Short mmCIF file of C-alpha atoms and ligand atoms in Angstrom, two decimals:
data_model
loop_
_atom_site.label_atom_id
_atom_site.label_comp_id
_atom_site.label_asym_id
_atom_site.label_seq_id
_atom_site.Cartn_x
_atom_site.Cartn_y
_atom_site.Cartn_z
CA UNK A 24 14.50 -9.90 63.07
CA UNK A 25 15.56 -12.85 65.03
CA UNK A 26 13.99 -16.23 64.57
CA UNK A 27 14.99 -19.53 66.60
CA UNK A 28 14.04 -23.00 65.49
CA UNK A 29 13.86 -25.56 68.27
CA UNK A 30 14.10 -29.07 66.98
CA UNK A 31 16.37 -27.79 64.05
CA UNK A 32 17.92 -31.31 63.83
CA UNK A 33 14.79 -32.62 62.59
CA UNK A 34 13.37 -32.72 59.16
CA UNK A 35 10.62 -30.18 59.61
CA UNK A 36 12.80 -27.80 61.71
CA UNK A 37 15.65 -27.63 59.36
CA UNK A 38 13.75 -27.29 56.28
CA UNK A 39 11.62 -24.47 57.76
CA UNK A 40 14.80 -22.66 58.84
CA UNK A 41 16.12 -22.85 55.33
CA UNK A 42 12.91 -21.56 53.84
CA UNK A 43 12.83 -18.72 56.30
CA UNK A 44 16.44 -17.80 55.72
CA UNK A 45 15.58 -17.41 52.16
CA UNK A 46 12.73 -15.08 52.71
CA UNK A 47 14.96 -12.08 53.53
CA UNK A 48 12.84 -10.96 56.45
CA UNK A 49 15.28 -12.65 58.99
CA UNK A 50 18.72 -11.55 59.81
CA UNK A 51 19.50 -13.60 62.78
CA UNK A 52 18.58 -17.36 62.71
CA UNK A 53 19.29 -19.72 65.58
CA UNK A 54 19.08 -23.45 65.17
CA UNK A 55 18.61 -25.20 68.48
CA UNK A 56 19.06 -28.88 68.91
CA UNK A 57 19.92 -31.20 71.81
CA UNK A 58 23.67 -31.52 72.69
CA UNK A 59 24.02 -34.97 71.04
CA UNK A 60 22.72 -33.74 67.87
CA UNK A 61 24.80 -30.53 67.64
CA UNK A 62 27.12 -31.78 64.80
CA UNK A 63 24.17 -32.20 62.59
CA UNK A 64 22.91 -28.76 63.16
CA UNK A 65 26.27 -27.27 62.72
CA UNK A 66 26.50 -29.13 59.39
CA UNK A 67 23.14 -27.72 58.38
CA UNK A 68 24.08 -24.28 59.06
CA UNK A 69 27.26 -24.55 57.10
CA UNK A 70 25.29 -26.02 54.12
CA UNK A 71 22.60 -23.21 54.48
CA UNK A 72 25.35 -20.49 54.28
CA UNK A 73 26.59 -21.96 50.99
CA UNK A 74 23.07 -22.12 49.58
CA UNK A 75 22.22 -18.53 50.65
CA UNK A 76 25.45 -17.02 49.18
CA UNK A 77 24.25 -18.41 45.89
CA UNK A 78 21.00 -16.52 46.39
CA UNK A 79 22.88 -13.20 47.73
CA UNK A 80 21.15 -13.54 50.99
CA UNK A 81 22.92 -12.44 54.23
CA UNK A 82 21.72 -14.11 57.33
CA UNK A 83 23.62 -14.91 60.50
CA UNK A 84 22.96 -18.49 61.42
CA UNK A 85 24.01 -20.00 64.84
CA UNK A 86 23.74 -23.63 65.67
CA UNK A 87 23.48 -24.12 69.41
CA UNK A 88 22.30 -26.35 72.19
CA UNK A 89 22.42 -23.29 74.66
CA UNK A 90 19.17 -21.86 75.24
CA UNK A 91 20.93 -18.50 76.01
CA UNK A 92 21.13 -18.06 72.30
CA UNK A 93 17.30 -17.86 71.84
CA UNK A 94 17.54 -14.54 73.89
CA UNK A 95 15.97 -11.58 71.85
CA UNK A 96 14.14 -13.77 69.43
CA UNK A 97 11.02 -12.14 67.84
CA UNK A 98 9.57 -15.58 66.78
CA UNK A 99 10.45 -19.12 67.80
CA UNK A 100 9.42 -22.09 65.85
CA UNK A 101 8.87 -25.11 68.18
CA UNK A 102 9.09 -28.45 66.10
CA UNK A 103 10.96 -30.73 68.64
CA UNK A 104 9.23 -33.89 69.34
CA UNK A 105 8.47 -37.47 67.96
CA UNK A 106 6.95 -37.65 64.56
CA UNK A 107 4.24 -40.24 64.04
CA UNK A 108 5.13 -43.24 61.87
CA UNK A 109 3.04 -44.37 59.13
CA UNK A 110 -0.43 -45.74 60.35
CA UNK A 111 0.04 -43.77 63.83
CA UNK A 112 -2.41 -41.11 64.69
CA UNK A 113 -1.01 -37.75 66.05
CA UNK A 114 -2.48 -38.56 69.50
CA UNK A 115 -0.19 -41.66 69.70
CA UNK A 116 2.76 -39.27 70.32
CA UNK A 117 0.83 -36.76 72.58
CA UNK A 118 2.19 -37.46 76.13
CA UNK A 119 6.04 -37.70 75.33
CA UNK A 120 5.56 -34.60 72.89
CA UNK A 121 3.70 -32.51 75.56
CA UNK A 122 6.40 -33.07 78.08
CA UNK A 123 9.03 -31.73 75.51
CA UNK A 124 6.79 -28.91 74.47
CA UNK A 125 6.04 -27.89 78.21
CA UNK A 126 9.79 -27.99 79.02
CA UNK A 127 10.79 -25.90 75.95
CA UNK A 128 7.87 -23.40 76.47
CA UNK A 129 8.94 -22.77 79.91
CA UNK A 130 12.46 -22.20 78.76
CA UNK A 131 11.17 -19.66 76.15
CA UNK A 132 9.37 -17.85 78.75
CA UNK A 133 12.59 -17.57 80.74
CA UNK A 134 14.90 -16.63 77.89
CA UNK A 135 12.75 -15.02 75.45
CA UNK A 136 9.82 -13.47 77.14
CA UNK A 137 8.74 -11.17 74.33
CA UNK A 138 8.80 -13.80 71.56
CA UNK A 139 5.98 -15.21 69.62
CA UNK A 140 5.85 -19.10 69.59
CA UNK A 141 4.80 -20.94 66.64
CA UNK A 142 4.02 -24.58 67.59
CA UNK A 143 4.63 -27.28 64.97
CA UNK A 144 4.86 -30.53 67.17
CA UNK A 145 2.01 -32.85 66.85
CA UNK A 146 -0.86 -33.22 67.87
CA UNK A 147 -0.58 -29.46 67.15
CA UNK A 148 -3.87 -28.26 68.64
CA UNK A 149 -3.23 -29.95 72.11
CA UNK A 150 0.55 -29.01 72.00
CA UNK A 151 -0.52 -25.32 71.29
CA UNK A 152 -2.63 -25.20 74.41
CA UNK A 153 0.33 -27.00 76.28
CA UNK A 154 2.75 -24.32 75.05
CA UNK A 155 0.40 -21.45 76.04
CA UNK A 156 -0.18 -22.73 79.48
CA UNK A 157 3.54 -23.55 80.21
CA UNK A 158 4.90 -20.41 78.76
CA UNK A 159 2.38 -18.33 80.64
CA UNK A 160 2.35 -16.03 77.49
CA UNK A 161 -0.74 -14.02 76.26
CA UNK A 162 -3.05 -16.06 73.87
CA UNK A 163 -2.30 -13.87 70.92
CA UNK A 164 1.37 -14.90 71.00
CA UNK A 165 1.21 -18.62 71.10
CA UNK A 166 -0.48 -20.43 67.98
CA UNK A 167 0.01 -23.54 65.97
CA UNK A 168 0.57 -24.70 62.45
CA UNK A 169 -1.92 -27.30 61.14
CA UNK A 170 -4.90 -26.19 59.35
CA UNK A 171 -2.96 -23.78 57.09
CA UNK A 172 -1.18 -26.87 55.79
CA UNK A 173 -4.40 -28.72 55.32
CA UNK A 174 -5.77 -25.66 53.48
CA UNK A 175 -2.69 -25.79 51.17
CA UNK A 176 -3.44 -29.33 50.48
CA UNK A 177 -6.96 -28.80 49.76
CA UNK A 178 -6.06 -25.80 47.49
CA UNK A 179 -3.98 -28.16 45.40
CA UNK A 180 -6.72 -30.72 44.91
CA UNK A 181 -9.19 -28.06 43.81
CA UNK A 182 -6.55 -26.45 41.53
CA UNK A 183 -5.79 -29.78 39.86
CA UNK A 184 -9.60 -30.87 39.49
CA UNK A 185 -10.65 -27.47 37.89
CA UNK A 186 -7.19 -26.87 36.06
CA UNK A 187 -6.94 -23.47 37.40
CA UNK A 188 -3.75 -21.79 38.95
CA UNK A 189 -3.34 -22.55 42.42
CA UNK A 190 -3.22 -18.79 43.43
CA UNK A 191 -6.81 -18.37 42.34
CA UNK A 192 -8.18 -21.00 44.82
CA UNK A 193 -9.40 -19.45 48.12
CA UNK A 194 -10.21 -22.09 50.51
CA UNK A 195 -9.99 -22.71 54.20
CA UNK A 196 -9.74 -25.83 56.44
CA UNK A 197 -10.74 -25.17 60.12
CA UNK A 198 -11.16 -27.42 63.29
CA UNK A 199 -8.72 -30.08 64.22
CA UNK A 200 -5.41 -30.70 62.36
CA UNK A 201 -6.39 -34.32 62.14
CA UNK A 202 -9.47 -36.58 61.64
CA UNK A 203 -11.85 -33.87 62.56
CA UNK A 204 -10.68 -31.24 60.16
CA UNK A 205 -13.53 -29.11 58.75
CA UNK A 206 -13.03 -27.83 55.09
CA UNK A 207 -15.19 -24.78 54.73
CA UNK A 208 -16.45 -25.65 51.14
CA UNK A 209 -19.40 -23.21 51.43
CA UNK A 210 -17.16 -20.07 51.09
CA UNK A 211 -14.57 -21.67 48.88
CA UNK A 212 -14.07 -19.78 45.66
CA UNK A 213 -12.06 -19.79 42.46
CA UNK A 214 -11.04 -16.44 41.23
CA UNK A 215 -13.77 -14.80 43.42
CA UNK A 216 -16.53 -17.13 42.14
CA UNK A 217 -18.12 -19.49 44.66
CA UNK A 218 -17.15 -23.01 43.94
CA UNK A 219 -20.81 -24.17 43.49
CA UNK A 220 -21.29 -21.82 40.51
CA UNK A 221 -17.90 -22.83 38.85
CA UNK A 222 -17.97 -25.08 35.64
CA UNK A 223 -16.78 -28.50 36.65
CA UNK A 224 -18.51 -28.51 40.21
CA UNK A 225 -20.86 -31.28 39.26
CA UNK A 226 -18.06 -33.80 38.66
CA UNK A 227 -16.18 -32.54 41.86
CA UNK A 228 -16.19 -35.35 44.36
CA UNK A 229 -16.21 -33.31 47.58
CA UNK A 230 -16.28 -36.03 50.12
CA UNK A 231 -13.40 -38.04 48.36
CA UNK A 232 -11.28 -34.71 48.19
CA UNK A 233 -11.89 -34.12 51.84
CA UNK A 234 -10.80 -37.83 52.62
CA UNK A 235 -7.56 -37.19 50.52
CA UNK A 236 -6.76 -33.91 52.54
CA UNK A 237 -7.34 -35.91 55.75
CA UNK A 238 -4.84 -38.58 54.68
CA UNK A 239 -2.38 -36.30 52.79
CA UNK A 240 0.16 -36.31 55.82
CA UNK A 241 -0.17 -40.07 56.16
CA UNK A 242 0.24 -40.73 52.61
CA UNK A 243 3.56 -38.77 52.30
CA UNK A 244 4.80 -40.41 55.47
CA UNK A 245 4.04 -43.79 53.79
CA UNK A 246 5.89 -43.02 50.69
CA UNK A 247 9.00 -40.96 51.92
CA UNK A 248 8.82 -41.43 55.82
CA UNK A 249 8.03 -37.80 56.81
CA UNK A 250 6.52 -34.74 55.57
CA UNK A 251 9.15 -31.82 55.07
CA UNK A 252 8.42 -29.22 52.42
CA UNK A 253 4.71 -28.70 52.99
CA UNK A 254 5.05 -27.98 56.68
CA UNK A 255 8.38 -26.02 56.10
CA UNK A 256 6.72 -23.64 53.53
CA UNK A 257 3.70 -23.29 55.55
CA UNK A 258 5.71 -22.44 58.62
CA UNK A 259 7.60 -19.89 56.46
CA UNK A 260 4.18 -18.38 55.37
CA UNK A 261 3.01 -17.71 58.68
CA UNK A 262 6.43 -16.53 60.14
CA UNK A 263 6.77 -14.10 56.99
CA UNK A 264 3.40 -12.65 57.53
CA UNK A 265 4.08 -12.01 61.35
CA UNK A 266 7.61 -10.65 60.90
CA UNK A 267 6.50 -8.40 58.06
CA UNK A 268 3.49 -7.28 59.85
CA UNK A 269 1.48 -8.19 56.88
CA UNK A 270 -2.12 -8.49 58.49
CA UNK A 271 -3.07 -11.29 56.30
CA UNK A 272 -5.81 -13.87 57.33
CA UNK A 273 -4.44 -17.47 57.74
CA UNK A 274 -5.94 -20.43 59.62
CA UNK A 275 -3.79 -21.30 62.72
CA UNK A 276 -4.48 -23.18 66.00
CA UNK A 277 -5.49 -20.44 68.26
CA UNK A 278 -6.82 -20.34 71.92
CA UNK A 279 -10.55 -19.78 71.76
CA UNK A 280 -12.52 -17.76 74.28
CA UNK A 281 -15.92 -17.88 72.70
CA UNK A 282 -15.10 -15.87 69.49
CA UNK A 283 -16.41 -18.73 67.22
CA UNK A 284 -19.71 -20.67 67.80
CA UNK A 285 -18.94 -20.05 71.71
CA UNK A 286 -16.15 -22.58 71.83
CA UNK A 287 -13.98 -21.96 74.96
CA UNK A 288 -10.68 -23.08 76.52
CA UNK A 289 -9.33 -25.04 73.60
CA UNK A 290 -6.93 -24.43 70.73
CA UNK A 291 -8.43 -25.11 67.30
CA UNK A 292 -7.91 -24.23 63.72
CA UNK A 293 -9.54 -20.84 63.05
CA UNK A 294 -9.03 -17.79 60.64
CA UNK A 295 -6.86 -15.08 62.25
CA UNK A 296 -5.36 -11.89 61.19
CA UNK A 297 -1.75 -11.90 61.73
CA UNK A 298 0.75 -9.29 62.38
CA UNK A 299 3.90 -8.30 64.39
CA UNK A 300 2.02 -8.78 67.74
CA UNK A 301 1.01 -12.21 66.71
CA UNK A 302 -2.86 -12.92 66.45
CA UNK A 303 -4.37 -9.47 66.01
CA UNK A 304 -8.03 -10.73 65.81
CA UNK A 305 -9.92 -14.01 65.37
CA UNK A 306 -12.05 -13.66 62.42
CA UNK A 307 -15.72 -15.19 62.88
CA UNK A 308 -16.88 -17.06 59.84
CA UNK A 309 -20.40 -18.02 58.77
CA UNK A 310 -20.75 -21.83 58.33
CA UNK A 311 -23.40 -23.99 56.89
CA UNK A 312 -25.19 -26.27 59.43
CA UNK A 313 -23.09 -29.16 58.45
CA UNK A 314 -19.93 -27.28 58.90
CA UNK A 315 -20.97 -25.86 62.10
CA UNK A 316 -21.73 -29.34 63.50
CA UNK A 317 -18.34 -30.65 62.34
CA UNK A 318 -16.55 -27.64 63.87
CA UNK A 319 -18.31 -28.27 67.24
CA UNK A 320 -17.44 -31.93 67.01
CA UNK A 321 -13.71 -30.91 66.40
CA UNK A 322 -13.88 -28.71 69.37
CA UNK A 323 -15.34 -31.39 71.56
CA UNK A 324 -12.77 -34.06 70.48
CA UNK A 325 -9.73 -31.80 70.73
CA UNK A 326 -10.90 -30.47 74.20
CA UNK A 327 -11.20 -34.00 75.40
CA UNK A 328 -7.69 -34.90 74.18
CA UNK A 329 -6.29 -31.65 75.59
CA UNK A 330 -7.84 -32.33 79.12
CA UNK A 331 -6.26 -36.06 78.91
CA UNK A 332 -2.84 -34.56 78.07
CA UNK A 333 -2.89 -31.67 80.54
CA UNK A 334 -3.89 -33.96 83.29
CA UNK A 335 -1.08 -36.51 82.58
CA UNK A 336 1.59 -33.87 82.62
CA UNK A 337 0.15 -31.55 84.98
CA UNK A 338 3.38 -31.07 86.95
CA UNK A 339 5.37 -30.31 83.76
CA UNK A 340 2.94 -27.44 82.91
CA UNK A 341 2.58 -25.99 86.26
CA UNK A 342 6.18 -26.22 87.66
CA UNK A 343 7.43 -22.96 86.46
P1 NAP B 408 12.21 -35.47 63.28
O1 NAP B 408 12.96 -35.42 62.02
O2 NAP B 408 12.31 -36.95 63.93
O3 NAP B 408 12.72 -34.51 64.35
C1 NAP B 408 12.38 -34.48 65.57
C2 NAP B 408 13.16 -33.38 66.24
O4 NAP B 408 12.67 -33.28 67.56
C3 NAP B 408 14.58 -33.41 66.25
O5 NAP B 408 15.17 -32.08 66.21
C4 NAP B 408 14.92 -34.17 67.56
O6 NAP B 408 16.17 -33.88 68.08
C5 NAP B 408 13.69 -33.39 68.50
N1 NAP B 408 13.55 -34.31 69.58
C6 NAP B 408 12.97 -35.50 69.65
N2 NAP B 408 12.87 -35.99 70.85
C7 NAP B 408 13.33 -34.93 71.68
C8 NAP B 408 13.33 -34.87 73.09
N3 NAP B 408 13.11 -35.87 73.85
N4 NAP B 408 13.81 -33.75 73.52
C9 NAP B 408 14.17 -32.71 72.78
N5 NAP B 408 14.11 -32.84 71.41
C10 NAP B 408 13.61 -33.92 70.92
O7 NAP B 408 10.79 -35.18 63.15
P2 NAP B 408 10.02 -34.08 62.20
O8 NAP B 408 9.69 -34.81 61.04
O9 NAP B 408 10.87 -32.90 61.98
O10 NAP B 408 8.76 -33.69 62.94
C11 NAP B 408 8.81 -32.85 64.15
C12 NAP B 408 7.51 -32.63 64.86
O11 NAP B 408 6.53 -31.92 63.91
C13 NAP B 408 6.61 -34.00 64.90
O12 NAP B 408 5.90 -33.91 66.26
C14 NAP B 408 5.70 -33.88 63.84
O13 NAP B 408 4.54 -34.78 64.05
C15 NAP B 408 5.40 -32.49 63.67
N6 NAP B 408 4.67 -32.06 62.38
C16 NAP B 408 3.81 -31.17 62.37
C17 NAP B 408 3.22 -30.73 61.39
C18 NAP B 408 2.08 -29.73 61.49
O14 NAP B 408 1.49 -29.42 60.42
N7 NAP B 408 1.85 -29.18 62.60
C19 NAP B 408 3.82 -31.18 60.01
C20 NAP B 408 4.73 -32.05 60.04
C21 NAP B 408 5.27 -32.48 61.30
P3 NAP B 408 17.26 -34.99 67.96
O15 NAP B 408 17.73 -34.93 66.39
O16 NAP B 408 18.39 -34.60 68.91
O17 NAP B 408 16.66 -36.40 68.17
#
């Protein structure tokens, strides 16, 4: 399996590449950066080779600024773009990032027309839409990381409150990767038992927990300047499931055409079954009225943001 990471000189790109290399499901890994950053990426590749030898993992790693090298990729992780600084919203970087994502998506369509694109660049729901339109790929082959990371953050907080191993927590955040995320608490369970029946539920401050998940990324950025390990392992989760054709259900930003609550023409975090062909099915979910209202609000906000960005960079998307 061949995976290319675009934006591999960045913190998320390089860490995701390293996580993926270690997963043993990739034998050809291409680290793409701009020409001016190639030394950095070559250094990353050499450092990764040393680490992987210690783990007895054999992966070919190529550092490159030449897009010819992405040819034949099964999966492409697209994480090039400006990150937000502390206090910024993800929409603050939307227009410059949309131009970068559109340009790379067109190049992917040219050099790796059979690849699946995993979009990471923020604001990810909008960027997934941009990548889908600029690449011209089928909607099952372009999706974004966002709510899977939010779901992992929520999982951690629930695990800590109830003092139960994190693997026993089954929960899901949907909607926007941002202010309008929608934690689906109604079907959250611990070891198969719905949260509301679990001992300790009465002391569980749900609203405070949800606020913590919403601010988790910003809090890490305030402390250390960027998020790295969380997104990198979340990317690796998604990529591994696809490359191994595992048919697991994860929440990714996907193009909706009415499958959930009739929402159309927008990319939003929803549960999907993932396999080697990408999104194999969008999984409809029963929500409470409160969750449904919040999901519809997320759809409205993201659609408005998407329309704004698409209008601003119309030529970049359509000049294929
Ligand atoms: P970073 O360390 O600053 O890296 C940015 C990367 O983008 C570098 O490879 C950089 O290349 C490249 N880049 C910047 N401007 C570019 C341009 N005009 N043309 C081509 N490449 C360009 O940022 P990061 O922390 O890795 O974050 C990368 C993106 O992922 C950001 O948009 C961030 O918000 C997003 N993110 C998303 C999630 C999620 O859950 N979806 C989580 C974390 C981060 P150079 O080294 O050559 O400058």
